[in-house]
Structure formats: structure tokens, C-alpha cells
CSV table of C-alpha atoms and ligand atoms in Angstrom, one decimal:
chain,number,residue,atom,x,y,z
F,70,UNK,CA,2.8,24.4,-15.1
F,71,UNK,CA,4.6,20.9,-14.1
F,72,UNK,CA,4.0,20.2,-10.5
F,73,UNK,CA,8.0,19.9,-8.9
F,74,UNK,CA,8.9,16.9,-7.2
F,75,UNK,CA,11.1,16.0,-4.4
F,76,UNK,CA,12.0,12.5,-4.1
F,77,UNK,CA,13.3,11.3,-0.8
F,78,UNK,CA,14.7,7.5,-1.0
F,79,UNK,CA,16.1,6.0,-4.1
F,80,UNK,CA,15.7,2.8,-3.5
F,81,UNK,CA,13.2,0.0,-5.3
F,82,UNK,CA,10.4,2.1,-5.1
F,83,UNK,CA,12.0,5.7,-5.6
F,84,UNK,CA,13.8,5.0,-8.9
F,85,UNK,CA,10.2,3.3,-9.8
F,86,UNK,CA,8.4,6.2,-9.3
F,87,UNK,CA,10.7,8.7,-9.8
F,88,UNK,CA,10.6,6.9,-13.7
F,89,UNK,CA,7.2,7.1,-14.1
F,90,UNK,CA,7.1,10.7,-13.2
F,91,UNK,CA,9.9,11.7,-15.9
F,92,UNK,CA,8.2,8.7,-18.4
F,93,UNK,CA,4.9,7.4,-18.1
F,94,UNK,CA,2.9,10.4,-16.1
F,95,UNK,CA,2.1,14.1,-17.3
F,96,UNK,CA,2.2,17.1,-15.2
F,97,UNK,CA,5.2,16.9,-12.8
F,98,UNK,CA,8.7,16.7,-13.0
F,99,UNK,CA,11.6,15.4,-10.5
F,100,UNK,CA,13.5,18.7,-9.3
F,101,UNK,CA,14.7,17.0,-6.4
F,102,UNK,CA,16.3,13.5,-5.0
F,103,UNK,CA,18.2,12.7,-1.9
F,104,UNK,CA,19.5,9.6,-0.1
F,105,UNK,CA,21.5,8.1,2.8
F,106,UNK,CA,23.5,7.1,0.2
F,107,UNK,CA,24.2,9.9,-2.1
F,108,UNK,CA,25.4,7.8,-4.8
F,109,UNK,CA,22.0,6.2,-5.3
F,110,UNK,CA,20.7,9.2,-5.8
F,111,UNK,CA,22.8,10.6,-8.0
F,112,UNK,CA,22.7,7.4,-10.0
F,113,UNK,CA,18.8,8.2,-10.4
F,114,UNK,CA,19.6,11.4,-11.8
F,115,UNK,CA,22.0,10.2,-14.5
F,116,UNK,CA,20.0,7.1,-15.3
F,117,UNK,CA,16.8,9.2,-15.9
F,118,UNK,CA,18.8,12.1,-17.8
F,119,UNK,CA,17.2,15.2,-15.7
F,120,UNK,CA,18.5,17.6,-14.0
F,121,UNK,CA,17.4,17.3,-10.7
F,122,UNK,CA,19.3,19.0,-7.8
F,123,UNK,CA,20.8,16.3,-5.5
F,124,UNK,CA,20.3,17.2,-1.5
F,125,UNK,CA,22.1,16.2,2.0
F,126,UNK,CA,18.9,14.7,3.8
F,127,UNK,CA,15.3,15.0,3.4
F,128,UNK,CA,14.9,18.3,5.3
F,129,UNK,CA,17.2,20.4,2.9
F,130,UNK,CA,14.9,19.0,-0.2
F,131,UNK,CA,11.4,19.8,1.6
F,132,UNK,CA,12.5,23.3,2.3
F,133,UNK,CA,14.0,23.7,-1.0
F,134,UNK,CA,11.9,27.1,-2.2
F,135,UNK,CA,11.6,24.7,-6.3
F,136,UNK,CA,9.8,21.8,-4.4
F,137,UNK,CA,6.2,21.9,-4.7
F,138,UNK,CA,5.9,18.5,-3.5
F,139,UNK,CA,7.6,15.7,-2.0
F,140,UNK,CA,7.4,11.7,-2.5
F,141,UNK,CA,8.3,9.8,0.2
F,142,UNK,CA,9.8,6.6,-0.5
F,143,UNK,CA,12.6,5.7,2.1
F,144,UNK,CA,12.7,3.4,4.6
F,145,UNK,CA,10.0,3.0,6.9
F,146,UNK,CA,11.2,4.3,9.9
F,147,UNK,CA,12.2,7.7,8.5
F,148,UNK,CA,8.4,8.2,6.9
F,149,UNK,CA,6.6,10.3,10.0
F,150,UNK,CA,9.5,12.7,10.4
F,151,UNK,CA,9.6,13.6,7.0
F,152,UNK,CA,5.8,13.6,6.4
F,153,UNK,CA,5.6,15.7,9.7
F,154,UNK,CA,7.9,18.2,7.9
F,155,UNK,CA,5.9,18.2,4.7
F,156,UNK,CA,2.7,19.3,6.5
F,157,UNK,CA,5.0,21.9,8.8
F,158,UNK,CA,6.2,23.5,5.2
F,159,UNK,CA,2.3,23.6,3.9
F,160,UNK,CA,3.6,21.1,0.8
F,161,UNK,CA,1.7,18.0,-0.4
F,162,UNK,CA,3.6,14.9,0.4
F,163,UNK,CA,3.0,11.0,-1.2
F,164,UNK,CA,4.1,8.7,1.4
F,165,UNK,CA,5.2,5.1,0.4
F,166,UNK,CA,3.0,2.7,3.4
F,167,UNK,CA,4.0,2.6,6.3
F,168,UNK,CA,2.4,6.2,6.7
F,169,UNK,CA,4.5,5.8,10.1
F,170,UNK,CA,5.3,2.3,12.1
F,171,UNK,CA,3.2,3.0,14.8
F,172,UNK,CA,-0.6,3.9,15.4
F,173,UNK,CA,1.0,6.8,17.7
F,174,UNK,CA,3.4,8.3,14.7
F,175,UNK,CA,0.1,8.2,12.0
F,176,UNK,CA,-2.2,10.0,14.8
F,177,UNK,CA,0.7,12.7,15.0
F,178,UNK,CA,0.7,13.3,11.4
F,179,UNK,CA,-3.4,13.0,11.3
F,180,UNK,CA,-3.6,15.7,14.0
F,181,UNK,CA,-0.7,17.6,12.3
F,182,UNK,CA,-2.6,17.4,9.0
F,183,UNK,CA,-5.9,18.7,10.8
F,184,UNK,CA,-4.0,21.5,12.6
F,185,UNK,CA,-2.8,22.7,9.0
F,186,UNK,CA,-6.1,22.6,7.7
F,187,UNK,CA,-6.5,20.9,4.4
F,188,UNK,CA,-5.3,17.5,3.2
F,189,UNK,CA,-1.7,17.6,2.2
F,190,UNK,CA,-1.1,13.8,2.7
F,191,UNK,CA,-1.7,10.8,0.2
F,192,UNK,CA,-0.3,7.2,1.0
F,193,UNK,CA,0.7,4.9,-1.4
F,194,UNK,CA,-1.9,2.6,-1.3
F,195,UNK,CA,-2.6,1.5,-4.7
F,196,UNK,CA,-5.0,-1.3,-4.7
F,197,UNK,CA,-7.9,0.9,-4.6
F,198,UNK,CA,-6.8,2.1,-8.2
F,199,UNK,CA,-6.4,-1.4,-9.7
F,200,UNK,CA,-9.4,-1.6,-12.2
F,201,UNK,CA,-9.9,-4.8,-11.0
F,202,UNK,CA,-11.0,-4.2,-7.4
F,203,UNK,CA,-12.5,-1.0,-9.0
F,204,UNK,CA,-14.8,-3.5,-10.8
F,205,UNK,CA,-15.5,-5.4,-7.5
F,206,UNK,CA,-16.2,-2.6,-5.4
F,207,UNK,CA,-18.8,-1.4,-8.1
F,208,UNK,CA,-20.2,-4.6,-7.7
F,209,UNK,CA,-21.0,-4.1,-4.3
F,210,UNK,CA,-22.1,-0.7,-4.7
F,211,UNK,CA,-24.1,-1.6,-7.1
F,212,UNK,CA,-25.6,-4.3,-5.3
F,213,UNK,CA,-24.8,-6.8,-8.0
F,214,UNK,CA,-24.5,-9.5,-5.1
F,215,UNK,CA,-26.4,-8.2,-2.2
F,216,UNK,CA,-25.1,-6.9,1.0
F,217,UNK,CA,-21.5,-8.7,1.7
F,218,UNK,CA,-21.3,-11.6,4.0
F,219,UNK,CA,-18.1,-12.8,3.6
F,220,UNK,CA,-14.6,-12.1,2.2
F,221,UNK,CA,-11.8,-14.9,1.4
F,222,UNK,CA,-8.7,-13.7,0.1
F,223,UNK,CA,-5.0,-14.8,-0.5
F,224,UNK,CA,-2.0,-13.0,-1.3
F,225,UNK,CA,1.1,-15.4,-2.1
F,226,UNK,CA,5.0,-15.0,-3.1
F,227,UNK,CA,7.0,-17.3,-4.5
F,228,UNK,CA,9.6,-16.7,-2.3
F,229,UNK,CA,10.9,-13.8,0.7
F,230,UNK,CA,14.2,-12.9,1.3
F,231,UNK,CA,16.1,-14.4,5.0
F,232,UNK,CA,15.4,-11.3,6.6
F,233,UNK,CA,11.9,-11.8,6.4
F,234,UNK,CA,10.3,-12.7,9.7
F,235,UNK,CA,6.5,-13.5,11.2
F,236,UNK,CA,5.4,-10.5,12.3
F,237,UNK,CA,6.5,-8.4,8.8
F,238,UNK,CA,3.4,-10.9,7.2
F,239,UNK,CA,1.4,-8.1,9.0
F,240,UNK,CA,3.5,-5.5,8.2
F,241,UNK,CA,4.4,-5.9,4.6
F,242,UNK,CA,2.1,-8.0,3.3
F,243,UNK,CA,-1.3,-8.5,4.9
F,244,UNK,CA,-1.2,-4.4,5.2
F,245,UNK,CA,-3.0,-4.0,1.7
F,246,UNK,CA,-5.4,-6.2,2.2
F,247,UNK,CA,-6.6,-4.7,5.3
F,248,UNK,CA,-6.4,-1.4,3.4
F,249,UNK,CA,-8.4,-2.4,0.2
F,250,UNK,CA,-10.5,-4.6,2.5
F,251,UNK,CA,-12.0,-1.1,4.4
F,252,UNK,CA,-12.3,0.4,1.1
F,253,UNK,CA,-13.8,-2.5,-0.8
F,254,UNK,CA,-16.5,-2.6,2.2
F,255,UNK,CA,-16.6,0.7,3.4
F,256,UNK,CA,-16.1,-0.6,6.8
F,257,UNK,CA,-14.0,-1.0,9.6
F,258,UNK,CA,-12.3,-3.6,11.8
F,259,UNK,CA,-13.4,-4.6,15.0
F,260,UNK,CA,-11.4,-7.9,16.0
F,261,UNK,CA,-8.8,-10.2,14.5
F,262,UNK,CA,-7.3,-13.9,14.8
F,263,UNK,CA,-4.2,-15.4,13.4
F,264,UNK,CA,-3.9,-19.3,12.5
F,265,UNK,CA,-1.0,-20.8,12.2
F,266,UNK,CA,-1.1,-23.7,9.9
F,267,UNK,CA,1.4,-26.1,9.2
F,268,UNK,CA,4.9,-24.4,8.0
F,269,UNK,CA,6.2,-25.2,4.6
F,270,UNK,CA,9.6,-26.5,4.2
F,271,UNK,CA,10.5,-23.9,2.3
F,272,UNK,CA,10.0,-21.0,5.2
F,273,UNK,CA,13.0,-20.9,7.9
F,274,UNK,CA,12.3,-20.4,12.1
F,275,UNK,CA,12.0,-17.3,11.8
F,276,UNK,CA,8.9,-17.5,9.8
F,277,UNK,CA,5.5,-18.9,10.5
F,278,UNK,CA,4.3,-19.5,6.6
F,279,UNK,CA,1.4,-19.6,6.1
F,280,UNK,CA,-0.6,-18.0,8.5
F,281,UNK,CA,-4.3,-17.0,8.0
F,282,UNK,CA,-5.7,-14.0,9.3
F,283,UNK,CA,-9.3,-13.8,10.1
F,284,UNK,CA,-11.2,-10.4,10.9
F,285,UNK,CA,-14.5,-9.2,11.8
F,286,UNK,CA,-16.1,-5.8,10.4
F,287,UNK,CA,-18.6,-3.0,12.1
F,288,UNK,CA,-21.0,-4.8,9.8
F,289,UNK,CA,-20.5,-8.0,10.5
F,290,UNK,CA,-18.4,-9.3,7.6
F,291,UNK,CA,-16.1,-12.6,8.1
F,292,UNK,CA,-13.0,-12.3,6.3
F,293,UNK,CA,-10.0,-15.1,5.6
F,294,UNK,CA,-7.0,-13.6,4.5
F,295,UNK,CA,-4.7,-16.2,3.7
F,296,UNK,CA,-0.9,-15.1,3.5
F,297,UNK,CA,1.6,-17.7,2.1
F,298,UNK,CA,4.9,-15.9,0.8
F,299,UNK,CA,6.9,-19.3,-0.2
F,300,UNK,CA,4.0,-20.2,-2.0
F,301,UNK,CA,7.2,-21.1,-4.7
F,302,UNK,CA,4.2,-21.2,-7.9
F,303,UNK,CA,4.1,-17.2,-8.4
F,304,UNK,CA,2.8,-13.9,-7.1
F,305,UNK,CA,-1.1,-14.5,-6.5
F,306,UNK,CA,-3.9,-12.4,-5.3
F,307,UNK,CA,-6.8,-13.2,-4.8
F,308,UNK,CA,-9.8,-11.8,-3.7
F,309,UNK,CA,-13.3,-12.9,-3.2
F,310,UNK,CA,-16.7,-11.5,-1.9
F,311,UNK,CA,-19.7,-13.5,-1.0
F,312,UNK,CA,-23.0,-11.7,-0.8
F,313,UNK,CA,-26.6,-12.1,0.0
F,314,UNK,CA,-27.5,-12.8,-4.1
F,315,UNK,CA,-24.2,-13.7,-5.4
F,316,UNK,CA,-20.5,-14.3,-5.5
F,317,UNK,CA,-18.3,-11.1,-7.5
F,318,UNK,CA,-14.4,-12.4,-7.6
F,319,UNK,CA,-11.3,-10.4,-8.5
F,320,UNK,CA,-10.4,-10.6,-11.8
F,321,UNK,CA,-7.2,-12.4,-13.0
F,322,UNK,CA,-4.6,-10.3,-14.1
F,323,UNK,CA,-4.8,-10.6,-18.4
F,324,UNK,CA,-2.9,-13.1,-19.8
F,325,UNK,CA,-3.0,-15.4,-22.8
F,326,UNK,CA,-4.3,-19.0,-22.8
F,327,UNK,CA,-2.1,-21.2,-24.7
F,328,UNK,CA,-3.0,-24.9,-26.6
F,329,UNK,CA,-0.3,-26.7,-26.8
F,330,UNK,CA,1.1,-30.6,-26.4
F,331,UNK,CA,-2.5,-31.5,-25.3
F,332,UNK,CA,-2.4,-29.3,-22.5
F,333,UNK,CA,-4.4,-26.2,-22.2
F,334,UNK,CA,-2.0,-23.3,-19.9
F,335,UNK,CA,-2.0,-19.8,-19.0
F,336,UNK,CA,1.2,-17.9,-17.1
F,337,UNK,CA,1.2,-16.4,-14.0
F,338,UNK,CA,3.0,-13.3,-12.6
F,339,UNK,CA,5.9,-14.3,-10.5
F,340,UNK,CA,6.8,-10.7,-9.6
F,341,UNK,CA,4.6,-8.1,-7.6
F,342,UNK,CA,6.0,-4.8,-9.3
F,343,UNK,CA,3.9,-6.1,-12.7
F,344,UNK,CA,0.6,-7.1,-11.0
F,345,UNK,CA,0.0,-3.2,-9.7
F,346,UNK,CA,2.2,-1.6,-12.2
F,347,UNK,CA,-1.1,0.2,-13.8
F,348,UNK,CA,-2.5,0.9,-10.3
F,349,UNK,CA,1.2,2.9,-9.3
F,350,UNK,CA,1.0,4.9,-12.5
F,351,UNK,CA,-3.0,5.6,-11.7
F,352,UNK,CA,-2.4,6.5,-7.8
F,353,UNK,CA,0.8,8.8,-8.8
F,354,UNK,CA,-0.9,10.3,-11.5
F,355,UNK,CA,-4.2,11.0,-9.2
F,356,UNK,CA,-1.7,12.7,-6.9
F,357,UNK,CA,-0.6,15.3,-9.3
F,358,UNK,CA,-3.6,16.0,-10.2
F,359,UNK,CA,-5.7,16.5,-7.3
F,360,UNK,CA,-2.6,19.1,-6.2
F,361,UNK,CA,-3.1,21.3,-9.9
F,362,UNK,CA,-7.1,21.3,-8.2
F,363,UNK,CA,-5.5,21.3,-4.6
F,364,UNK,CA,-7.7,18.8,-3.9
F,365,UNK,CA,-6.4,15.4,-2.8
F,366,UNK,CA,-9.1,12.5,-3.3
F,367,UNK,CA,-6.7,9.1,-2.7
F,368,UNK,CA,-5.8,7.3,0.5
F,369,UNK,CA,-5.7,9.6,3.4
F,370,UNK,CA,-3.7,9.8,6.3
F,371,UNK,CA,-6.9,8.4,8.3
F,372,UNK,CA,-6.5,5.8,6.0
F,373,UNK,CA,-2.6,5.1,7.3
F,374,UNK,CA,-3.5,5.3,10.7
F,375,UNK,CA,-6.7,2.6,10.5
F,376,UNK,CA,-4.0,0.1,8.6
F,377,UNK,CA,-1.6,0.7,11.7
F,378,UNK,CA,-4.5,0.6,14.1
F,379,UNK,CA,-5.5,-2.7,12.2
F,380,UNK,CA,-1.7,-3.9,11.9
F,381,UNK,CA,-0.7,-4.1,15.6
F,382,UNK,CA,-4.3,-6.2,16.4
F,383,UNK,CA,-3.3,-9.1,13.8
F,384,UNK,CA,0.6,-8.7,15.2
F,385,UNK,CA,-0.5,-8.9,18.6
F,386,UNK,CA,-3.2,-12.2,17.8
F,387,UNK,CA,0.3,-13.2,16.5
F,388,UNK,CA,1.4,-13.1,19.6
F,389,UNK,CA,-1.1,-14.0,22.1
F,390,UNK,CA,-3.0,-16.8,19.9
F,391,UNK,CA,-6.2,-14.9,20.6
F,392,UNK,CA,-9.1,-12.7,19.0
F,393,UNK,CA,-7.8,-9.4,19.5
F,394,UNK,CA,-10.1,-6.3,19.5
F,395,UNK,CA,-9.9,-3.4,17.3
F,396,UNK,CA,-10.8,-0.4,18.1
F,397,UNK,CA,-11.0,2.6,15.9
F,398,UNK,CA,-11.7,6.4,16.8
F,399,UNK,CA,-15.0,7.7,14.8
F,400,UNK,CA,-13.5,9.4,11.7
F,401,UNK,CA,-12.9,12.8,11.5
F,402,UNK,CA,-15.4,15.0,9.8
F,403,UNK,CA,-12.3,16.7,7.7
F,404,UNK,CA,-12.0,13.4,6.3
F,405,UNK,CA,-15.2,13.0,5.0
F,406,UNK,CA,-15.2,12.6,0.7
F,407,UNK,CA,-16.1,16.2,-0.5
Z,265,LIG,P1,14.7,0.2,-0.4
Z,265,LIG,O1,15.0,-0.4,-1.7
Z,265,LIG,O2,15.5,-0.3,0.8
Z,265,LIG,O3,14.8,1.7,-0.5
Z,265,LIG,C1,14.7,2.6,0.6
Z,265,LIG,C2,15.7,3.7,0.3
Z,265,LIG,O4,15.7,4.7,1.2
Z,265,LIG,C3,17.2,3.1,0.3
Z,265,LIG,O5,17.9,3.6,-0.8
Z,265,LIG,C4,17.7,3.7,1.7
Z,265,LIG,O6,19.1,3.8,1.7
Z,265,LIG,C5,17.0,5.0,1.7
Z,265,LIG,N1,16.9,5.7,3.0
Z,265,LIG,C6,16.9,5.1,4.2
Z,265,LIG,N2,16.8,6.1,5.1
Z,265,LIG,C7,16.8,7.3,4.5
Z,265,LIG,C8,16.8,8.6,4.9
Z,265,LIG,N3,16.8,9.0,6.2
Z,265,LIG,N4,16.8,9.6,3.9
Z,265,LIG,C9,16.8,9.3,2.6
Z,265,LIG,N5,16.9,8.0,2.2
Z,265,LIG,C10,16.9,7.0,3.1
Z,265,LIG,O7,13.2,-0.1,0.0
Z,265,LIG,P2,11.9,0.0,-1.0
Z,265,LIG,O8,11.5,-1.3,-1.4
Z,265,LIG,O9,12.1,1.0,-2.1
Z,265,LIG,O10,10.8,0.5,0.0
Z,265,LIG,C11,10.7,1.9,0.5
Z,265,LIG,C12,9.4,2.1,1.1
Z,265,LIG,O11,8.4,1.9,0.2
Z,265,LIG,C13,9.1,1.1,2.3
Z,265,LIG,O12,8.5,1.8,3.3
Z,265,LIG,C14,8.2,0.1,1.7
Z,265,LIG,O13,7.4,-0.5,2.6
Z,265,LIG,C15,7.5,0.9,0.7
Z,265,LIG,N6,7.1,0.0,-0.5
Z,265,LIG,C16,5.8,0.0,-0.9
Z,265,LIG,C17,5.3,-0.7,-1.9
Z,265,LIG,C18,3.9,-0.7,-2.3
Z,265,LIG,O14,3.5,-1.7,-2.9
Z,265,LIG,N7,3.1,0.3,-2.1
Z,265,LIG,C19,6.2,-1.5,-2.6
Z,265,LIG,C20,7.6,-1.5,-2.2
Z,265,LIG,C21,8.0,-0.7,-1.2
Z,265,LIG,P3,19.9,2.5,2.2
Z,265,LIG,O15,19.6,1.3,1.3
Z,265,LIG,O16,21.3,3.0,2.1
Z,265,LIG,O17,19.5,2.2,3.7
């Protein structure tokens, strides 16, 4: 039996995964969309060719009695409310990151998702299912390189749009690294620093870019994020572990080497949606199936609150100029891998 999906938000990222669940992935179908703006998603519907019921708001779809499940993909601000209401029906919910925009909001739906009594919640985090850092973190667990000493990493843009400002470097950006980082380690934050290089012409006042954010773990690892999004060559990650024995990089994305007017050249991605595209259909399709063994096994809601927790630190070093500690609750036990 298909596992039926509400879909709140059709936005970028709803009609993206909304298609892969009617296309790519097995298992589920979309019963269920809703939007502000109703046109979007009845637009969805017609585009894809389903049948899916088209609701008021959010609420109306997660009580709908043919929604087993419900993907939340609006706008950031709206996530905890709807989550909250999820976990209040007893239905497994995907939430697009931010889990909630503050520390306070994710805690709520932590202790929410505790007081229910099994894990209900997923967010979309998808590096961890790039094969890539798959490959690196076996690396380290392996102990291919030794224990990890330090980590330097970029993430670059070719461009933002005008109503991208400092802080949402954090916040939109920086916010998967510092959740792959924790993962990649197995490890958490305990301080962090921003540096504000020199600003390329190509930013506006509203924007400090580049900015490099530095962080210490539990453990002791050193880790450079650098964050440039008007790097104007392409859409770069990179991602780079230093350990006791060795060095184990992220790999390049696979692309073709060309020969050609005595030049040797490969292409770069310019655009963010094809450098994960694998990892959404992975995480999406690991959803679905840990609810058919009602057992969830992705990014937690712990994980949602640690980014957050890990988010204001770096926005307030924004701020203030200085280190910044982090300081993170002891996990809870029900979050333990089974
Ligand atoms: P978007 O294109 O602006 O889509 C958001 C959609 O939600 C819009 O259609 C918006 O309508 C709608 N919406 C706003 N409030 C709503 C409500 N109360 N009920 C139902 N729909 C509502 O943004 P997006 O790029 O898809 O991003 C959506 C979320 O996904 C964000 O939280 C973003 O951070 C996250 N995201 C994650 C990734 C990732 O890599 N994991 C990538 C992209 C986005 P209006 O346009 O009319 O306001």
C-alpha cells in the first residue's frame, strides 16, 4: 500500500518534491497539496496529472482522515506550527530546514515529539545522504585518516538574490554545513567566530560576502567554513578533513574532462538543485520507507534543534565580533540510533 502524502507549500521545493514523489520515488503518492496561494497549488496538481485534493490551509490537509503523512515545505516561519500539528495528529511529518526559526520553536517540537512517544519527525537535511560525504564519513569511521583534527570547507554561489542579507549566510547557507559537520564527526559544537574578510564588489551593504566561520567541537576539532555566495564562478562545495594519518576530501561532483584548443577543462555546476538532486531523491525515499517499518532513521528533530542551537552562536559572533559559546543539552536517550 502507497504511503499518502500531504504537501503543504508549493513553492521551489514543494513542486520538487512533490515531482519526485509522483516520478522518481516508489511507495507514496501526493493525496494532498495546499498553499497561501491556492493557484500554486492547484497548478502542481495539473502539472503533475494526479488527483490530489486541494485544501484551505495546512491544518485542514493534516487532519484529512486520506493523509498518512505530511511534507512540509512552506515558508520558514509557518514550519513549527504545522510540525506541532503533525505530531498532535500522531502522523509522520518531513519538514523542509528550518525545523523552526528559533532554538525555542525546535525544543517545543522535540519535547512534543518525546511526549508522543516515537519519532514522527524527519528534517530535510540531505547532505548526510550524498554518497559523497557517505564516502568521507566512512573514511573516518573507518579510520582511514586517523582521528580528525581539522575540517576546512567552502560553500560558494554564483550569485544571491537582493533580499539576501548577512545574517541569512547562517541561516540559509552555513546551516548544512553545521549539520553535516555534527554528522560527519559525530560531534558537537562548543564555540564559534565569524571573520569578515574583505567584501566583493559584487555583494551590496546589506551583505558581508564572504565571511568565514570558524568552530570548535567537544572533541577538539578546528573547523573553517568559508561562505562566499557572489563567488560569480559556480555553485562549489567543498569539504575537507585532516586527520592524524591522512587527508580524505569530498569528492567532486562527476563531470567530464574535456581536451580541446590546448586546454585541458572540466564544467562546474552553477545551480544548487543539481549538486544534491540524488541526495533529495535518497532522503525522500528513506522517509517513506522507514514509515512502511514505522521506523524513521534520517535527521531527527534533535538534529533541527542542535542546527538552531548552532545557528544563533555564529549569528550572534556576527554580531558581537567575538567567540561565542555553544551550549548543547546532552541528547536525549529516545534519540539514540536503534
Ligand atoms: P518558496 O519558493 O518561497 O516556497 C514556499 C511556499 O510556501 C510558497 O509558495 C509560499 O507562498 C508558501 N507558503 C507560505 N506560507 C504558507 C502557509 N502558511 N501555508 C501554505 N503555504 C505557504 O520557498 P522554497 O525555496 O520552496 O523554500 C521552502 C522551504 O524549504 C524553506 O524553509 C527553505 O529554507 C527550504 N529549502 C530547503 C532546501 C534544502 O536544500 N534542503 C532548498 C530549498 C528550500 P507565497 O509565495 O505566496 O508566500
Amino acid at each position: 500500500m502507497k504511503v499518502r502524502i500531504g504537501v503543504i507549500g508549493t513553492g521551489a521545493i514543494g513542486c520538487e518534491h512533490a515531482r519526485r514523489l509522483t516520478k522518481v520515488l516508489t511507495g507514496a503518492e501526493v493525496v494532498a497539496v495546499t498553499d497561501v496561494n491556492r493557484a500554486s497549488a492547484e497548478k502542481l496538481v495539473a502539472a503533475l496529472g494526479i488527483s490530489a485534493e486541494v485544501y484551505g490551509d495546512g491544518h485542514e490537509l493534516i487532519a484529512a482522515g486520506d493523509v498518512d503523512a505530511v511534507l512540509v515545505t512552506s515558508w520558514g516561519p509557518t514550519h513549527e506550527e504545522y510540525v506541532l500539528a503533525a505530531i498532535e495528529a500522531g502522523k509522520y511529518v518531513f519538514c523542509e530546514k528550518p525545523l523552526a526559526t528559533t532554538a525555542e520553536g525546535c525544543r517545543r517540537i522535540v519535547d512534543a515529539e518525546i511526549a508522543h512517544g516515537n519519532r514522527l519527525v524527519q528534517v530535510g537535511f540531505m547532505r548526510p545522504y550524498d554518497a559523497g560525504y557517505r564516502l568521507l564519513r566512512q573514511a573516518i569511521v573507518d579510520g582511514d585518516i586517523g582521528e580528525p583534527l581539522m575540517v576546512h570547507c567552502a560553500h560558494r554561489n554564483p550569485e544571491v538574490p537582493e533580499a539576501y542579507v548577512t545574517p541569512m549566510a547562517i541561516h540559509d547557507t552555513v546551516v548544512h554545513e553545521l549539520d553535516v559537520l555534527r554528522w560527519l564527526l559525530d560531534d558537537d559544537y562548543v564555540s564559534a567566530q565569524v571573520i569578515f574578510p574583505r567584501t566583493t564588489k559584487y555583494s551590496h551593504s546589506k551583505l558581508a560576502d564572504p565571511q568565514i566561520i570558524l568552530l570548535e567541537t567537544a572533541k577538539g576539532v578546528r573547523i573553517d567554513v568559508e561562505v562566499f555566495v557572489n563567488c560569480k564562478y559556480g555553485y562549489d562545495i567543498q569539504c575537507s578533513v585532516v586527520g592524524e594519518e591522512g587527508v580524505a576530501n569530498l569528492p567532486e561532483p562527476m563531470s567530464i574532462t574535456t581536451r580541446k584548443n590546448a586546454s585541458l577543462s572540466q564544467n562546474l555546476l552553477s545551480d544548487w538543485k543539481k549538486r544534491f538532486i540524488d541526495a533529495y531523491d535518497v532522503e525522500l525515499q528513506d522517509f517513506i520507507d522507514g514509515i512502511k517499518i514505522r521506523s524513521l532513521t534520517g535527521p531527527t528533530a534533535w538534529d533541527g534543534f542542535a542546527a538552531a542551537v548552532a545557528c544563533d552562536a555564529c549569528v550572534k559572533a556576527q554580531e558581537t565580533g567575538q567567540i561565542e559559546s555553544i551550549s548543547m543539552p546532552p541528547r536525549p536517550p529516545f534519540y539514540d540510533a536503534e
